[in-house]
mmCIF file of C-alpha atoms and ligand atoms in Angstrom:
data_model
loop_
_atom_site.group_PDB
_atom_site.id
_atom_site.type_symbol
_atom_site.label_atom_id
_atom_site.label_comp_id
_atom_site.label_asym_id
_atom_site.label_seq_id
_atom_site.Cartn_x
_atom_site.Cartn_y
_atom_site.Cartn_z
ATOM 1 C CA UNK A 300 73.348 53.695 55.631
ATOM 2 C CA UNK A 301 75.707 50.849 57.008
ATOM 3 C CA UNK A 302 75.096 49.017 60.108
ATOM 4 C CA UNK A 303 76.947 50.581 63.027
ATOM 5 C CA UNK A 304 78.442 47.668 64.893
ATOM 6 C CA UNK A 305 80.095 47.910 68.204
ATOM 7 C CA UNK A 306 83.538 46.807 67.386
ATOM 8 C CA UNK A 307 84.131 49.627 65.007
ATOM 9 C CA UNK A 308 82.865 52.295 67.399
ATOM 10 C CA UNK A 309 84.798 50.696 70.120
ATOM 11 C CA UNK A 310 87.891 50.517 67.871
ATOM 12 C CA UNK A 311 87.664 54.228 67.176
ATOM 13 C CA UNK A 312 87.455 55.005 70.784
ATOM 14 C CA UNK A 313 90.204 52.720 71.777
ATOM 15 C CA UNK A 314 92.416 54.057 68.882
ATOM 16 C CA UNK A 315 92.212 57.567 70.145
ATOM 17 C CA UNK A 316 95.195 58.823 72.299
ATOM 18 C CA UNK A 317 94.770 58.391 75.953
ATOM 19 C CA UNK A 318 93.167 61.722 76.810
ATOM 20 C CA UNK A 319 91.842 62.582 73.418
ATOM 21 C CA UNK A 320 88.082 62.847 72.684
ATOM 22 C CA UNK A 321 86.717 61.611 69.311
ATOM 23 C CA UNK A 322 84.009 64.045 68.202
ATOM 24 C CA UNK A 323 80.580 62.826 67.323
ATOM 25 C CA UNK A 324 81.080 64.324 63.761
ATOM 26 C CA UNK A 325 84.263 62.194 63.248
ATOM 27 C CA UNK A 326 82.538 59.058 64.420
ATOM 28 C CA UNK A 327 79.556 59.861 62.254
ATOM 29 C CA UNK A 328 81.833 60.450 59.200
ATOM 30 C CA UNK A 329 84.102 57.582 59.614
ATOM 31 C CA UNK A 330 81.424 54.993 60.326
ATOM 32 C CA UNK A 331 78.833 56.613 58.096
ATOM 33 C CA UNK A 332 76.051 56.726 60.699
ATOM 34 C CA UNK A 333 73.695 59.184 62.328
ATOM 35 C CA UNK A 334 74.187 60.829 65.703
ATOM 36 C CA UNK A 335 71.305 58.907 67.129
ATOM 37 C CA UNK A 336 72.861 55.607 66.107
ATOM 38 C CA UNK A 337 76.145 56.573 67.748
ATOM 39 C CA UNK A 338 74.294 57.381 71.063
ATOM 40 C CA UNK A 339 72.510 54.232 70.896
ATOM 41 C CA UNK A 340 75.666 52.205 70.443
ATOM 42 C CA UNK A 341 77.303 54.127 73.296
ATOM 43 C CA UNK A 342 74.377 53.136 75.456
ATOM 44 C CA UNK A 343 74.963 49.553 74.440
ATOM 45 C CA UNK A 344 78.579 49.706 75.277
ATOM 46 C CA UNK A 345 77.975 51.238 78.657
ATOM 47 C CA UNK A 346 75.463 48.457 79.456
ATOM 48 C CA UNK A 347 78.331 46.026 78.769
ATOM 49 C CA UNK A 348 80.382 47.786 81.350
ATOM 50 C CA UNK A 349 82.415 50.261 79.317
ATOM 51 C CA UNK A 350 82.636 53.742 80.676
ATOM 52 C CA UNK A 351 82.314 56.467 78.191
ATOM 53 C CA UNK A 352 82.778 60.058 79.069
ATOM 54 C CA UNK A 353 80.777 62.393 76.741
ATOM 55 C CA UNK A 354 81.511 65.970 76.664
ATOM 56 C CA UNK A 355 79.662 68.608 74.629
ATOM 57 C CA UNK A 356 81.571 70.019 71.673
ATOM 58 C CA UNK A 357 84.555 67.638 72.501
ATOM 59 C CA UNK A 358 83.000 64.325 71.975
ATOM 60 C CA UNK A 359 83.494 60.913 73.477
ATOM 61 C CA UNK A 360 86.264 59.371 75.365
ATOM 62 C CA UNK A 361 86.666 55.701 76.706
ATOM 63 C CA UNK A 362 87.591 55.985 80.336
ATOM 64 C CA UNK A 363 86.738 52.473 81.622
ATOM 65 C CA UNK A 364 86.498 48.913 80.558
ATOM 66 C CA UNK A 365 84.274 46.093 81.862
ATOM 67 C CA UNK A 366 86.019 44.440 84.859
ATOM 68 C CA UNK A 367 87.411 41.223 83.765
ATOM 69 C CA UNK A 368 87.938 38.156 85.913
ATOM 70 C CA UNK A 369 91.670 37.303 85.878
ATOM 71 C CA UNK A 370 93.181 34.112 87.080
ATOM 72 C CA UNK A 371 95.313 36.112 89.689
ATOM 73 C CA UNK A 372 92.308 37.830 90.997
ATOM 74 C CA UNK A 373 90.600 34.576 91.697
ATOM 75 C CA UNK A 374 93.685 32.672 92.803
ATOM 76 C CA UNK A 375 94.826 35.241 95.321
ATOM 77 C CA UNK A 376 91.368 35.015 97.034
ATOM 78 C CA UNK A 377 91.186 31.249 97.150
ATOM 79 C CA UNK A 378 91.028 29.753 100.650
ATOM 80 C CA UNK A 379 90.474 26.151 99.612
ATOM 81 C CA UNK A 380 92.421 22.949 99.779
ATOM 82 C CA UNK A 381 91.330 21.625 96.404
ATOM 83 C CA UNK A 382 88.494 23.579 94.849
ATOM 84 C CA UNK A 383 89.521 25.892 92.298
ATOM 85 C CA UNK A 384 93.224 25.088 92.407
ATOM 86 C CA UNK A 385 93.042 23.645 88.914
ATOM 87 C CA UNK A 386 91.563 26.746 87.254
ATOM 88 C CA UNK A 387 90.663 27.137 83.561
ATOM 89 C CA UNK A 388 89.421 30.637 82.741
ATOM 90 C CA UNK A 389 87.901 31.434 79.337
ATOM 91 C CA UNK A 390 86.543 34.567 77.695
ATOM 92 C CA UNK A 391 83.829 32.731 75.898
ATOM 93 C CA UNK A 392 82.694 29.102 75.663
ATOM 94 C CA UNK A 393 79.566 27.281 74.629
ATOM 95 C CA UNK A 394 78.869 25.996 78.106
ATOM 96 C CA UNK A 395 81.315 25.623 81.024
ATOM 97 C CA UNK A 396 79.620 22.262 81.550
ATOM 98 C CA UNK A 397 80.821 20.932 78.129
ATOM 99 C CA UNK A 398 84.368 22.192 78.721
ATOM 100 C CA UNK A 399 84.636 20.526 82.191
ATOM 101 C CA UNK A 400 83.067 17.359 81.057
ATOM 102 C CA UNK A 401 85.930 17.056 78.486
ATOM 103 C CA UNK A 402 88.430 17.809 81.143
ATOM 104 C CA UNK A 403 86.860 15.275 83.446
ATOM 105 C CA UNK A 404 87.016 12.531 80.776
ATOM 106 C CA UNK A 405 90.780 13.306 80.267
ATOM 107 C CA UNK A 406 91.159 12.643 84.083
ATOM 108 C CA UNK A 407 91.008 16.138 85.598
ATOM 109 C CA UNK A 408 91.159 16.017 89.525
ATOM 110 C CA UNK A 409 88.399 16.737 91.838
ATOM 111 C CA UNK A 410 87.936 20.459 92.288
ATOM 112 C CA UNK A 411 88.803 21.384 88.753
ATOM 113 C CA UNK A 412 86.979 24.708 87.986
ATOM 114 C CA UNK A 413 85.957 26.202 84.647
ATOM 115 C CA UNK A 414 84.924 29.853 84.600
ATOM 116 C CA UNK A 415 83.802 31.764 81.458
ATOM 117 C CA UNK A 416 83.186 35.386 81.074
ATOM 118 C CA UNK A 417 80.435 34.460 78.497
ATOM 119 C CA UNK A 418 78.530 31.285 77.513
ATOM 120 C CA UNK A 419 77.047 31.273 74.153
ATOM 121 C CA UNK A 420 74.976 28.091 74.811
ATOM 122 C CA UNK A 421 74.481 28.282 78.530
ATOM 123 C CA UNK A 422 72.026 25.773 79.733
ATOM 124 C CA UNK A 423 69.576 25.452 82.713
ATOM 125 C CA UNK A 424 67.511 22.784 84.263
ATOM 126 C CA UNK A 425 64.662 21.082 82.273
ATOM 127 C CA UNK A 426 66.423 21.948 78.952
ATOM 128 C CA UNK A 427 66.163 25.640 79.286
ATOM 129 C CA UNK A 428 68.533 28.240 78.149
ATOM 130 C CA UNK A 429 70.682 30.108 80.571
ATOM 131 C CA UNK A 430 71.368 33.591 79.420
ATOM 132 C CA UNK A 431 75.206 34.320 80.162
ATOM 133 C CA UNK A 432 76.240 37.755 78.837
ATOM 134 C CA UNK A 433 79.894 38.650 79.105
ATOM 135 C CA UNK A 434 81.626 40.430 82.136
ATOM 136 C CA UNK A 435 78.671 40.481 84.507
ATOM 137 C CA UNK A 436 77.848 37.091 85.855
ATOM 138 C CA UNK A 437 79.576 34.227 87.472
ATOM 139 C CA UNK A 438 79.259 31.259 85.017
ATOM 140 C CA UNK A 439 81.329 28.257 86.379
ATOM 141 C CA UNK A 440 81.456 24.553 86.586
ATOM 142 C CA UNK A 441 83.149 22.553 89.376
ATOM 143 C CA UNK A 442 84.172 18.881 89.195
ATOM 144 C CA UNK A 443 83.362 16.441 91.928
ATOM 145 C CA UNK A 444 84.444 12.776 92.170
ATOM 146 C CA UNK A 445 82.533 11.508 95.242
ATOM 147 C CA UNK A 446 82.576 8.072 96.174
ATOM 148 C CA UNK A 447 78.905 7.770 96.566
ATOM 149 C CA UNK A 448 76.072 5.678 94.985
ATOM 150 C CA UNK A 449 74.261 7.172 91.861
ATOM 151 C CA UNK A 450 71.161 7.736 93.997
ATOM 152 C CA UNK A 451 73.000 10.178 96.138
ATOM 153 C CA UNK A 452 73.022 12.774 93.373
ATOM 154 C CA UNK A 453 70.022 14.706 94.709
ATOM 155 C CA UNK A 454 72.030 15.157 97.888
ATOM 156 C CA UNK A 455 74.774 16.931 96.055
ATOM 157 C CA UNK A 456 72.101 19.143 94.354
ATOM 158 C CA UNK A 457 70.854 20.363 97.741
ATOM 159 C CA UNK A 458 74.422 20.699 99.143
ATOM 160 C CA UNK A 459 75.319 23.003 96.258
ATOM 161 C CA UNK A 460 72.322 25.182 96.950
ATOM 162 C CA UNK A 461 73.177 25.460 100.684
ATOM 163 C CA UNK A 462 76.900 26.301 99.822
ATOM 164 C CA UNK A 463 75.933 28.818 97.248
ATOM 165 C CA UNK A 464 73.417 30.587 99.635
ATOM 166 C CA UNK A 465 76.124 30.909 102.174
ATOM 167 C CA UNK A 466 78.409 32.475 99.786
ATOM 168 C CA UNK A 467 75.940 34.962 98.315
ATOM 169 C CA UNK A 468 74.762 35.900 101.781
ATOM 170 C CA UNK A 469 78.300 36.792 102.755
ATOM 171 C CA UNK A 470 78.421 39.143 99.678
ATOM 172 C CA UNK A 471 75.159 40.938 99.896
ATOM 173 C CA UNK A 472 72.929 41.851 102.903
ATOM 174 C CA UNK A 473 69.839 40.180 101.371
ATOM 175 C CA UNK A 474 67.250 37.683 102.665
ATOM 176 C CA UNK A 475 67.870 34.696 100.455
ATOM 177 C CA UNK A 476 65.585 31.672 100.307
ATOM 178 C CA UNK A 477 66.080 28.302 98.652
ATOM 179 C CA UNK A 478 63.302 27.133 96.218
ATOM 180 C CA UNK A 479 63.342 23.350 95.903
ATOM 181 C CA UNK A 480 65.590 21.966 94.728
ATOM 182 C CA UNK A 481 68.279 24.538 94.261
ATOM 183 C CA UNK A 482 67.300 28.037 93.114
ATOM 184 C CA UNK A 483 68.105 30.926 95.229
ATOM 185 C CA UNK A 484 65.503 33.646 95.484
ATOM 186 C CA UNK A 485 65.329 37.204 96.783
ATOM 187 C CA UNK A 486 61.740 38.504 97.094
ATOM 188 C CA UNK A 487 60.470 35.745 94.937
ATOM 189 C CA UNK A 488 63.045 36.435 92.216
ATOM 190 C CA UNK A 489 65.684 34.057 91.018
ATOM 191 C CA UNK A 490 69.279 35.222 91.574
ATOM 192 C CA UNK A 491 71.206 32.008 90.658
ATOM 193 C CA UNK A 492 70.718 28.540 89.077
ATOM 194 C CA UNK A 493 72.452 25.233 89.741
ATOM 195 C CA UNK A 494 72.795 22.389 87.272
ATOM 196 C CA UNK A 495 74.191 19.062 87.957
ATOM 197 C CA UNK A 496 75.267 16.758 85.343
ATOM 198 C CA UNK A 497 76.824 13.383 86.091
ATOM 199 C CA UNK A 498 78.462 10.432 84.420
ATOM 200 C CA UNK A 499 77.817 7.012 85.990
ATOM 201 C CA UNK A 500 79.006 3.531 85.488
ATOM 202 C CA UNK A 501 76.578 0.797 86.500
ATOM 203 C CA UNK A 502 75.376 2.089 89.880
ATOM 204 C CA UNK A 503 78.451 4.178 90.565
ATOM 205 C CA UNK A 504 79.051 7.938 90.090
ATOM 206 C CA UNK A 505 82.088 8.668 87.967
ATOM 207 C CA UNK A 506 81.990 12.268 88.289
ATOM 208 C CA UNK A 507 79.635 15.098 88.730
ATOM 209 C CA UNK A 508 79.845 18.555 87.016
ATOM 210 C CA UNK A 509 78.221 21.136 89.116
ATOM 211 C CA UNK A 510 77.221 24.259 87.118
ATOM 212 C CA UNK A 511 76.883 27.397 89.049
ATOM 213 C CA UNK A 512 75.300 30.429 87.493
ATOM 214 C CA UNK A 513 75.100 33.667 89.701
ATOM 215 C CA UNK A 514 73.468 36.749 88.237
ATOM 216 C CA UNK A 515 75.923 38.917 89.921
ATOM 217 C CA UNK A 516 76.118 42.251 88.018
ATOM 218 C CA UNK A 517 73.558 41.948 85.410
ATOM 219 C CA UNK A 518 71.307 44.916 84.428
ATOM 220 C CA UNK A 519 67.699 44.718 83.808
ATOM 221 C CA UNK A 520 68.313 45.013 80.007
ATOM 222 C CA UNK A 521 70.389 41.846 80.174
ATOM 223 C CA UNK A 522 67.333 39.651 80.826
ATOM 224 C CA UNK A 523 65.110 38.322 78.000
ATOM 225 C CA UNK A 524 61.574 39.436 78.367
ATOM 226 C CA UNK A 525 60.130 36.217 79.509
ATOM 227 C CA UNK A 526 62.829 36.074 82.330
ATOM 228 C CA UNK A 527 62.786 39.625 83.425
ATOM 229 C CA UNK A 528 59.864 39.433 85.783
ATOM 230 C CA UNK A 529 61.294 36.185 87.408
ATOM 231 C CA UNK A 530 64.902 37.044 87.911
ATOM 232 C CA UNK A 531 67.066 39.712 89.483
ATOM 233 C CA UNK A 532 70.759 40.271 89.925
ATOM 234 C CA UNK A 533 72.599 40.874 93.106
ATOM 235 C CA UNK A 534 73.548 44.255 91.925
ATOM 236 C CA UNK A 535 69.919 45.157 91.154
ATOM 237 C CA UNK A 536 68.663 43.668 94.482
ATOM 238 C CA UNK A 537 71.532 45.192 96.636
ATOM 239 C CA UNK A 538 72.003 48.400 94.807
ATOM 240 C CA UNK A 539 75.642 48.014 94.416
ATOM 241 C CA UNK A 540 78.002 45.690 92.230
ATOM 242 C CA UNK A 541 79.616 42.671 93.702
ATOM 243 C CA UNK A 542 83.277 41.603 93.515
ATOM 244 C CA UNK A 543 82.934 38.544 91.248
ATOM 245 C CA UNK A 544 86.289 37.109 92.151
ATOM 246 C CA UNK A 545 85.606 37.316 95.792
ATOM 247 C CA UNK A 546 82.118 35.668 95.242
ATOM 248 C CA UNK A 547 83.860 32.879 93.294
ATOM 249 C CA UNK A 548 86.381 32.355 96.052
ATOM 250 C CA UNK A 549 83.836 32.305 98.900
ATOM 251 C CA UNK A 550 81.497 29.879 96.937
ATOM 252 C CA UNK A 551 84.476 27.467 96.635
ATOM 253 C CA UNK A 552 85.298 27.790 100.301
ATOM 254 C CA UNK A 553 81.743 27.173 101.391
ATOM 255 C CA UNK A 554 81.322 24.401 98.868
ATOM 256 C CA UNK A 555 84.507 22.600 99.984
ATOM 257 C CA UNK A 556 83.613 22.901 103.623
ATOM 258 C CA UNK A 557 80.131 21.469 103.209
ATOM 259 C CA UNK A 558 81.329 18.865 100.859
ATOM 260 C CA UNK A 559 83.917 17.598 103.457
ATOM 261 C CA UNK A 560 81.303 17.598 106.044
ATOM 262 C CA UNK A 561 79.063 15.700 103.818
ATOM 263 C CA UNK A 562 81.578 13.037 103.100
ATOM 264 C CA UNK A 563 82.491 12.570 106.746
ATOM 265 C CA UNK A 564 79.131 12.888 108.413
ATOM 266 C CA UNK A 565 76.675 12.064 105.660
ATOM 267 C CA UNK A 566 73.699 13.982 104.428
ATOM 268 C CA UNK A 567 71.956 14.725 107.757
ATOM 269 C CA UNK A 568 73.596 18.076 108.591
ATOM 270 C CA UNK A 569 73.220 19.257 104.934
ATOM 271 C CA UNK A 570 69.493 18.332 105.145
ATOM 272 C CA UNK A 571 69.104 20.396 108.291
ATOM 273 C CA UNK A 572 70.761 23.388 106.707
ATOM 274 C CA UNK A 573 68.781 23.147 103.494
ATOM 275 C CA UNK A 574 65.502 22.725 105.350
ATOM 276 C CA UNK A 575 66.260 25.892 107.454
ATOM 277 C CA UNK A 576 66.386 28.130 104.409
ATOM 278 C CA UNK A 577 63.665 26.482 102.266
ATOM 279 C CA UNK A 578 60.712 28.654 101.115
ATOM 280 C CA UNK A 579 58.497 25.758 100.122
ATOM 281 C CA UNK A 580 58.063 23.755 103.358
ATOM 282 C CA UNK A 581 54.618 23.568 104.774
ATOM 283 C CA UNK A 582 52.986 25.437 101.930
ATOM 284 C CA UNK A 583 50.390 24.277 99.628
ATOM 285 C CA UNK A 584 52.451 23.471 96.496
ATOM 286 C CA UNK A 585 51.790 22.359 92.924
ATOM 287 C CA UNK A 586 54.714 20.304 91.294
ATOM 288 C CA UNK A 587 55.051 19.611 87.616
ATOM 289 C CA UNK A 588 56.549 16.096 87.440
ATOM 290 C CA UNK A 589 57.449 13.971 84.411
ATOM 291 C CA UNK A 590 54.296 11.925 85.307
ATOM 292 C CA UNK A 591 51.918 14.975 85.626
ATOM 293 C CA UNK A 592 51.132 17.589 88.306
ATOM 294 C CA UNK A 593 51.193 16.644 91.999
ATOM 295 C CA UNK A 594 49.415 18.843 94.536
ATOM 296 C CA UNK A 595 50.524 18.626 98.273
ATOM 297 C CA UNK A 596 52.435 20.126 101.106
ATOM 298 C CA UNK A 597 56.169 19.652 101.166
ATOM 299 C CA UNK A 598 57.108 18.676 104.732
ATOM 300 C CA UNK A 599 60.956 18.117 104.452
ATOM 301 C CA UNK A 600 63.657 15.955 102.744
ATOM 302 C CA UNK A 601 64.118 12.257 103.072
ATOM 303 C CA UNK A 602 67.379 10.453 103.526
ATOM 304 C CA UNK A 603 68.369 10.512 99.915
ATOM 305 C CA UNK A 604 67.473 14.105 99.269
ATOM 306 C CA UNK A 605 63.930 13.601 97.963
ATOM 307 C CA UNK A 606 61.399 16.148 98.716
ATOM 308 C CA UNK A 607 58.591 14.569 100.985
ATOM 309 C CA UNK A 608 55.128 15.962 99.714
ATOM 310 C CA UNK A 609 52.229 15.327 101.932
ATOM 311 C CA UNK A 610 49.242 14.419 99.728
ATOM 312 C CA UNK A 611 45.564 14.978 100.478
ATOM 313 C CA UNK A 612 45.186 11.473 101.913
ATOM 314 C CA UNK A 613 48.069 12.120 104.277
ATOM 315 C CA UNK A 614 50.738 9.931 102.638
ATOM 316 C CA UNK A 615 54.207 11.212 102.227
ATOM 317 C CA UNK A 616 55.437 10.987 98.676
ATOM 318 C CA UNK A 617 59.186 11.405 97.870
ATOM 319 C CA UNK A 618 59.801 13.578 94.717
ATOM 320 C CA UNK A 619 63.198 13.613 93.053
ATOM 321 C CA UNK A 620 62.568 15.299 89.582
ATOM 322 C CA UNK A 621 60.065 18.087 89.328
ATOM 323 C CA UNK A 622 59.460 21.794 88.910
ATOM 324 C CA UNK A 623 57.723 23.810 91.498
ATOM 325 C CA UNK A 624 54.761 25.620 89.867
ATOM 326 C CA UNK A 625 53.233 27.355 92.717
ATOM 327 C CA UNK A 626 53.645 27.520 96.354
ATOM 328 C CA UNK A 627 51.215 29.523 98.472
HETATM 329 C C1 LIG B 1163 68.935 26.543 86.278
HETATM 330 O O1 LIG B 1163 68.520 27.127 87.345
HETATM 331 O O2 LIG B 1163 68.146 26.253 85.329
HETATM 332 C C2 LIG B 1163 70.359 26.103 86.212
HETATM 333 C C3 LIG B 1163 71.350 27.168 85.633
HETATM 334 C C4 LIG B 1163 72.695 26.754 85.641
HETATM 335 C C5 LIG B 1163 73.545 27.674 84.782
HETATM 336 C C6 LIG B 1163 75.116 27.393 85.016
HETATM 337 S S1 LIG B 1163 76.107 28.695 84.378
HETATM 338 C C7 LIG B 1163 77.421 27.669 84.485
HETATM 339 C C8 LIG B 1163 76.987 26.350 84.060
HETATM 340 N N1 LIG B 1163 77.085 26.201 82.587
HETATM 341 C C9 LIG B 1163 75.899 26.151 81.979
HETATM 342 O O3 LIG B 1163 75.687 26.033 80.739
HETATM 343 N N2 LIG B 1163 74.979 26.004 82.875
HETATM 344 C C10 LIG B 1163 75.566 26.204 84.258
#
């Protein structure tokens, strides 16, 4: 028996006249597969966002497709001055970070945005893979060209978390906390991730590529086993899908507003906003750092955006690069 692959089943359904059903028998014959195999593939297509009507004795009919992001949908919702005004939208890329980095090297202006429906090599912090299935998430990268020293990068990381938290809170009525430095959590599960990659020249930042990944409408089966217990989508947590174009537009608006505030007034207001929503402050915490584990109690952020961890001898140690392992 040949392997039934999705494009051919989809092609059969798509080729049918608008209101016509394709019978199970016909599919089975044309693709040389069993009824069970057809059913499995129908389930898979449905999980990707296709809506397939199944009527006994008539067969199957394609009645809906996954909602795609379009340039127009995003642009009509934009309320920003610069962010997202240079928009590059792709069906599939390796990573939006790589695409934007190339554009940045070619001189793309601040606020340039790359969005992809799917990433085949999405990446996360600490060299991890970022699963980015098509049509359901928000996978995007935003270009910043701030005139700030290289050491200010942690501040931008925290700013990004505050902006994203504001945008997601506007989209869903959920209690969202920030896990240091920039993960957003709902009931202890991760709903989004942020990855900053920068290019520097001597002590000066040339540009920063801010990668934002929001698990908007992912389904439980979209998560690999090792991630499933630690992550949740907005749709799963809120019980209804979110409008991805709207979420993108609101994220850019919040980001631009906070970024302008930061460039004008410095890090202080951002620090206060971040601390107000942190889930780690004043809790006994274990951090994995490149130099080994640290135990202590995070008390707040320092001026540069480092996490101030109170050690057992009472000293405050600033931490810039680490992973929180436990927080009780
Ligand atoms: C993390 O929490 O580990 C960060 C995840 C960042 C994912 C986003 S999705 C868009 C952009 N492109 C990538 O390859 N990664 C970031």
